[in-house]
Coordinates of C-alpha atoms in Angstrom, one line a residue:
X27 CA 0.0 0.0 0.0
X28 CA 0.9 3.4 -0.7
X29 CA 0.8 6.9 1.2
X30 CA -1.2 9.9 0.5
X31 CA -1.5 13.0 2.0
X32 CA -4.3 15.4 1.7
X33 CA -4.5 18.9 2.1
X34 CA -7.3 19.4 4.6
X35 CA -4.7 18.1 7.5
X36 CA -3.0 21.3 7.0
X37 CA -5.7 23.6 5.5
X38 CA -5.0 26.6 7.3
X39 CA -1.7 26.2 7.9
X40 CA -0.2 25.7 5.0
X41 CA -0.5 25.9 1.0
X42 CA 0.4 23.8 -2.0
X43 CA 4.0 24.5 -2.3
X44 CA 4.8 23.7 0.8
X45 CA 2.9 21.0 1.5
X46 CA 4.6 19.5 -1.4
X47 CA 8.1 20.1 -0.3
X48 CA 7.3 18.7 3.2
X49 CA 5.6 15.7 1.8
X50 CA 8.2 14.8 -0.6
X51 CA 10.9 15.2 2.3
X52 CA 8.9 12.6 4.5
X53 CA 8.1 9.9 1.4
X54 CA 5.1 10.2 0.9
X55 CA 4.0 8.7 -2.6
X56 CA 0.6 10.9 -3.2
X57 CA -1.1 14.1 -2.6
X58 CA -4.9 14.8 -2.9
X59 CA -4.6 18.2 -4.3
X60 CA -7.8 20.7 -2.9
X61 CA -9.7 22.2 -5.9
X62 CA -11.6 24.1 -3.8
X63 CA -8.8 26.4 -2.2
X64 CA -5.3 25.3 -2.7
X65 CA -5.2 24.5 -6.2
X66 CA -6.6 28.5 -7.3
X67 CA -4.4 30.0 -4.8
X68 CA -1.2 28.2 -6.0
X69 CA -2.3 29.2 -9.8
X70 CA -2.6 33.0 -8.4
X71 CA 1.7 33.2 -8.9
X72 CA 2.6 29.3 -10.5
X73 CA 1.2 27.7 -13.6
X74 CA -0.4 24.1 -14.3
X75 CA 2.8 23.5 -16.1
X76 CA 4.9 24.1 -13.6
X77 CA 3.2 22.0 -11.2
X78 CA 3.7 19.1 -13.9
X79 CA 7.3 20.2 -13.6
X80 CA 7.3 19.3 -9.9
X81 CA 5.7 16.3 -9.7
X82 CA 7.8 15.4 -13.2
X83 CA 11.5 15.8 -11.1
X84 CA 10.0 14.4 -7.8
X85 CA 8.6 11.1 -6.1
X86 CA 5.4 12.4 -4.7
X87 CA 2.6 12.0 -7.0
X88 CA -1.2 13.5 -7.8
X89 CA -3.2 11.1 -6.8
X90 CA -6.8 12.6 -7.0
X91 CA -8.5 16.0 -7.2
X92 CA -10.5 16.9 -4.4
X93 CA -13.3 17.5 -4.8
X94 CA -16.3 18.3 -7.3
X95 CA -18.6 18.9 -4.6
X96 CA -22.5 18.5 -4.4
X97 CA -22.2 16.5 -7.8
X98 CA -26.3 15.5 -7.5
X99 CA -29.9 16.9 -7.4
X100 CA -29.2 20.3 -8.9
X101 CA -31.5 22.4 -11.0
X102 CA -30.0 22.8 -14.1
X103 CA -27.9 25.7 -14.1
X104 CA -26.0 23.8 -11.0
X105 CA -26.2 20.3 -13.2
X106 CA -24.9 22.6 -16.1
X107 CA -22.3 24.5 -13.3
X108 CA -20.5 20.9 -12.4
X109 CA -20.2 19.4 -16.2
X110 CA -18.5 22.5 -16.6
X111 CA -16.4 22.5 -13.9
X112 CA -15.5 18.8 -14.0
X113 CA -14.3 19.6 -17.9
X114 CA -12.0 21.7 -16.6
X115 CA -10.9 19.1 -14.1
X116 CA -10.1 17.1 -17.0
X117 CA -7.9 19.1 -18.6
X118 CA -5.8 20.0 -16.0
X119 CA -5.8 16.1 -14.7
X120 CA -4.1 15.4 -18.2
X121 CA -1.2 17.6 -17.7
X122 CA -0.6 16.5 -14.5
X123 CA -1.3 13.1 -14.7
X124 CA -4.3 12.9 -11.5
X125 CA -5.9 9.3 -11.6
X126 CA -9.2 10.0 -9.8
X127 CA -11.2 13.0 -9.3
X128 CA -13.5 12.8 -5.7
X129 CA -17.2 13.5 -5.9
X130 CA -19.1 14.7 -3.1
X131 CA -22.6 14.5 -2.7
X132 CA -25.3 17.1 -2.4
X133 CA -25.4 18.1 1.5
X134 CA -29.0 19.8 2.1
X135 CA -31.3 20.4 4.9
X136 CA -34.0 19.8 2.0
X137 CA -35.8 16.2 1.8
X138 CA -35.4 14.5 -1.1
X139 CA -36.6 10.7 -1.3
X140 CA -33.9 8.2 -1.9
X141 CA -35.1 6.8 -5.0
X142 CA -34.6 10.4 -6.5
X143 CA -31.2 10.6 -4.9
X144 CA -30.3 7.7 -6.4
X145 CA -31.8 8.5 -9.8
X146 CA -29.4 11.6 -10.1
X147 CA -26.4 10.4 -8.5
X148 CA -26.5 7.4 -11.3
X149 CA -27.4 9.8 -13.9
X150 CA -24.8 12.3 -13.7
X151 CA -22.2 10.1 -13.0
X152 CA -22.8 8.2 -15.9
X153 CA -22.2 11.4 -17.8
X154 CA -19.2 12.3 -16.3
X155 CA -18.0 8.7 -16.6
X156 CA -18.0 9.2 -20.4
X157 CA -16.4 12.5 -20.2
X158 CA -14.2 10.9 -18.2
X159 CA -12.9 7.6 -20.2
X160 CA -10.8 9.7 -22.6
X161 CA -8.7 11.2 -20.2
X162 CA -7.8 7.6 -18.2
X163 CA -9.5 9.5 -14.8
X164 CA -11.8 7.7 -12.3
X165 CA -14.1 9.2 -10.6
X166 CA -14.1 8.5 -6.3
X167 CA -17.9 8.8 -5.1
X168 CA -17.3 10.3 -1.6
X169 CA -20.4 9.4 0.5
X170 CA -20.6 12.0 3.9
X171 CA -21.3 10.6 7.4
X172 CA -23.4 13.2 8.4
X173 CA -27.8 13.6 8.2
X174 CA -27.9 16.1 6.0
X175 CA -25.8 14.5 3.4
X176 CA -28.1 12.6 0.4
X177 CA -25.4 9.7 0.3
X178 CA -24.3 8.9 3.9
X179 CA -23.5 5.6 4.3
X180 CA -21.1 3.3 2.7
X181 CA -24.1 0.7 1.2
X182 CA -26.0 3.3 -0.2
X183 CA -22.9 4.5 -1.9
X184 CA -21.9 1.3 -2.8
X185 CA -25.7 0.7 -4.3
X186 CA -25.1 3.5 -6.4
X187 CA -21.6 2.7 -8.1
X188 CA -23.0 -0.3 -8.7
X189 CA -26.1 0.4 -10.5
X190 CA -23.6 3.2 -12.6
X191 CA -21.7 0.0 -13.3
X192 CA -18.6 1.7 -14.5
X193 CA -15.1 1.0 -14.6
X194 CA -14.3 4.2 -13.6
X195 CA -16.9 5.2 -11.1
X196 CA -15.8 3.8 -7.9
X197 CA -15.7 4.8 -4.1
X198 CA -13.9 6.5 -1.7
X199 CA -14.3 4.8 1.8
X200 CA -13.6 7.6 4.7
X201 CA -12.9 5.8 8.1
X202 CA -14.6 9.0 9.8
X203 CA -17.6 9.4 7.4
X204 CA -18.0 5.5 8.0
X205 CA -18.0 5.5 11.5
X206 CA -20.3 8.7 11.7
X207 CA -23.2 7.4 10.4
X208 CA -23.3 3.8 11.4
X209 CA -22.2 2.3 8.3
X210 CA -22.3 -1.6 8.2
X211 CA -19.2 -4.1 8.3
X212 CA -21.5 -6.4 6.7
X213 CA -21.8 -4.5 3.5
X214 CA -18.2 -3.7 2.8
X215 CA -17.5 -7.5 3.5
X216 CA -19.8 -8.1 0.6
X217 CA -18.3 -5.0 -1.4
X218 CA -16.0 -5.7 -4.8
X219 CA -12.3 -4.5 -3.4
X220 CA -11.4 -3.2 -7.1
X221 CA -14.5 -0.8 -6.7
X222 CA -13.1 1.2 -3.7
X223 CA -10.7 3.5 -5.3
X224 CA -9.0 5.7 -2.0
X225 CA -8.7 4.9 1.5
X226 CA -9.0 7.8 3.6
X227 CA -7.6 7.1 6.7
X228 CA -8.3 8.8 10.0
X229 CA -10.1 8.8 13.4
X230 CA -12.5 10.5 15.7
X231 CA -13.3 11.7 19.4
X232 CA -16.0 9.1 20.6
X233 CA -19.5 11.1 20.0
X234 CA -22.9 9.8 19.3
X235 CA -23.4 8.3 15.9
X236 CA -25.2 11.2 13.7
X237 CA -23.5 14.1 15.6
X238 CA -19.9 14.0 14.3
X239 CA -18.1 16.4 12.7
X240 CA -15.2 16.8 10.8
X241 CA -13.5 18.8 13.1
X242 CA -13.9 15.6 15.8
X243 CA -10.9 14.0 13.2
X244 CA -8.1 12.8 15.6
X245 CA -4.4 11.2 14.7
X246 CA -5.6 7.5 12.8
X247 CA -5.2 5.2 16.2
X248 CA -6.2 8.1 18.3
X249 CA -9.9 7.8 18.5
X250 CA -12.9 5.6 18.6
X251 CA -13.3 4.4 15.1
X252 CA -12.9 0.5 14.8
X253 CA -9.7 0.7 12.4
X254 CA -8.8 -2.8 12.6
X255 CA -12.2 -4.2 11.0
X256 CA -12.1 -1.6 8.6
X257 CA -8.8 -2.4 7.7
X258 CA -8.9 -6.2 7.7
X259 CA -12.2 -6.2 6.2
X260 CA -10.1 -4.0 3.4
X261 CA -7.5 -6.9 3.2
X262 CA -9.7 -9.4 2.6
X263 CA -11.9 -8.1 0.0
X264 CA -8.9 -7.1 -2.0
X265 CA -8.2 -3.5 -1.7
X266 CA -4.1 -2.4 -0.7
X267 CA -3.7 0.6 -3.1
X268 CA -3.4 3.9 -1.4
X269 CA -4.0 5.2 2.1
X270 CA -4.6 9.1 2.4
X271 CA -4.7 10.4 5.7
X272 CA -7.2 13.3 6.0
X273 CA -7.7 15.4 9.3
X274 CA -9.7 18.8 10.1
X275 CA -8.9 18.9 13.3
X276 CA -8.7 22.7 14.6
X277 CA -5.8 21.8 16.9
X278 CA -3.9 20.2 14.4
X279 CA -3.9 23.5 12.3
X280 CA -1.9 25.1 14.9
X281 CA 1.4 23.1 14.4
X282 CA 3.7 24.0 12.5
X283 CA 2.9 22.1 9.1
X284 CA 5.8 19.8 8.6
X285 CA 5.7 18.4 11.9
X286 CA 1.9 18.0 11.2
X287 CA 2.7 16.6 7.9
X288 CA 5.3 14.0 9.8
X289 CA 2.7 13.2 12.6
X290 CA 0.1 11.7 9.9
X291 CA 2.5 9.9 7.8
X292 CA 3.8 8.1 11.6
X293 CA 0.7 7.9 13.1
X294 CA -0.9 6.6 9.8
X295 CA 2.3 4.2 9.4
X296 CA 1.4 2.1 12.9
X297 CA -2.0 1.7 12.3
X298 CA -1.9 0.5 8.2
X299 CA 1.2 -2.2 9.1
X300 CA -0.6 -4.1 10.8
X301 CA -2.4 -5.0 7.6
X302 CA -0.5 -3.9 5.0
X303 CA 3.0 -3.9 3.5
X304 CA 4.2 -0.2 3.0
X305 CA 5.8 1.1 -0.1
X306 CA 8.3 4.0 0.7
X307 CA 9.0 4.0 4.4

């Protein structure tokens, strides 16, 4: 298994540039470059090109973009708003050679039934998955642990790749956003291992299932998430490609960011081996 880092662990302490140099220093393989924030601020005084540059003459490598957000249930304008954007995702993946692009669900305090949930999510990313195929990117359905999300549990993710039934539309499985809302061990030992396509790896203060927040994110092996089902369930259904360690945690923001950057690659390191050989270390 490989090592990723993404930049929420050090989103407001840090920026692109460095989090590159500090993750290259400590071996990681990966980053999960932030579309949202990091990505426009680095192009505010660097190109795309020479981003390709860096990642050209160095180890660490794009692993995903993250993240097309709210990707489902739009009115048309916002349907027409994330082709567009995930267009542009695509042309920027090629020059840098990103394999997956993360897509987040809708998050609304609206109620929508899930059979309409499930209509759009397949819908759309069945479109994207043709826009995709050209360009050699997957797409990473990123199913959120929290009520208001319209995809919040690993199953009904899972039910939705599935019914897309693409080779490129697969999942990301988020300890954290696991955890939050219940999700079952049960249906990710029945889950295809080729159709999860990151790991994000992490953990969480011990609160009530359905109250958790991102912020709640401790060190992976620091909280109350059962890592070593997770992880062996993994194991057994086939999945060892990439571990990306994501954190929110206020605290954490306060360190400097290399010795936050260090801190998730060793605290990541001693709960993966258990399970998993390590590329890199």
């Amino acid at each position: 298994m490989k090592l990723c880092f993404n930049q929420a662990t050090t989103l407001e302490n840090s920026n692109l540039v460095k989090d590159l140099k500090h993750c290259e220093k400590h071996g990681y393989d990966y980053i999960e470059i932030r579309t949202m924030d990091k990505l426009p601020e680095y192009l505010e005084k660097h190109t795309i090109e020479e981003l390709a540059e860096f990642f050209n003459a160095n180890h660490i490598k794009p692993l995903a973009f993250n993240a097309l957000v709210f990707f489902n249930n739009r009115d048309e304008n916002g349907r027409k708003a994330i082709i567009a954007e995930f267009k542009n995702m695509m042309n920027m993946a090629e020059k840098l050679g990103v394999k997956y692009v993360v897509a987040v669900p809708l998050v609304t305090e609206a109620k929508i039934l899930k059979e309409d949930i499930k209509n759009s999510c397949v819908e759309v990313l069945a479109e994207l998955s043709e826009i995709a195929e050209p360009f050699g990117v997957k797409i990473a359905v990123e199913f959120v642990g929290h009520p208001q999300c319209t995809v919040n549990t690993f199953g009904q993710a899972y039910d939705i790749v599935e019914t897309v039934n693409r080779d490129n539309v697969g999942l990301v499985l988020d300890c954290f956003h696991f955890h939050a809302m219940g999700s079952s061990l049960e249906d990710l030992k029945k889950a295809d291992g080729q159709k999860i396509f990151i790991l994000h790896i992490d953990d969480t203060e011990d609160f009530p299932i359905g109250s958790l927040t991102d912020e709640d994110r401790v060190w992976p092996g620091h909280g109350a998430i059962d890592l070593d089902s997770i992880l062996s369930i993994l194991k057994g259904i086939g999945y060892s490609d990439v571990a990306s360690v994501e954190l929110f945690r206020p605290e954490y923001y306060e360190l400097d960011a290399e010795e936050a950057i260090k801190t998730a690659k060793e605290t990541t390191i001693q709960v993966i081996s258990k399970y998993f050989a390590l590329q890199n270390v």
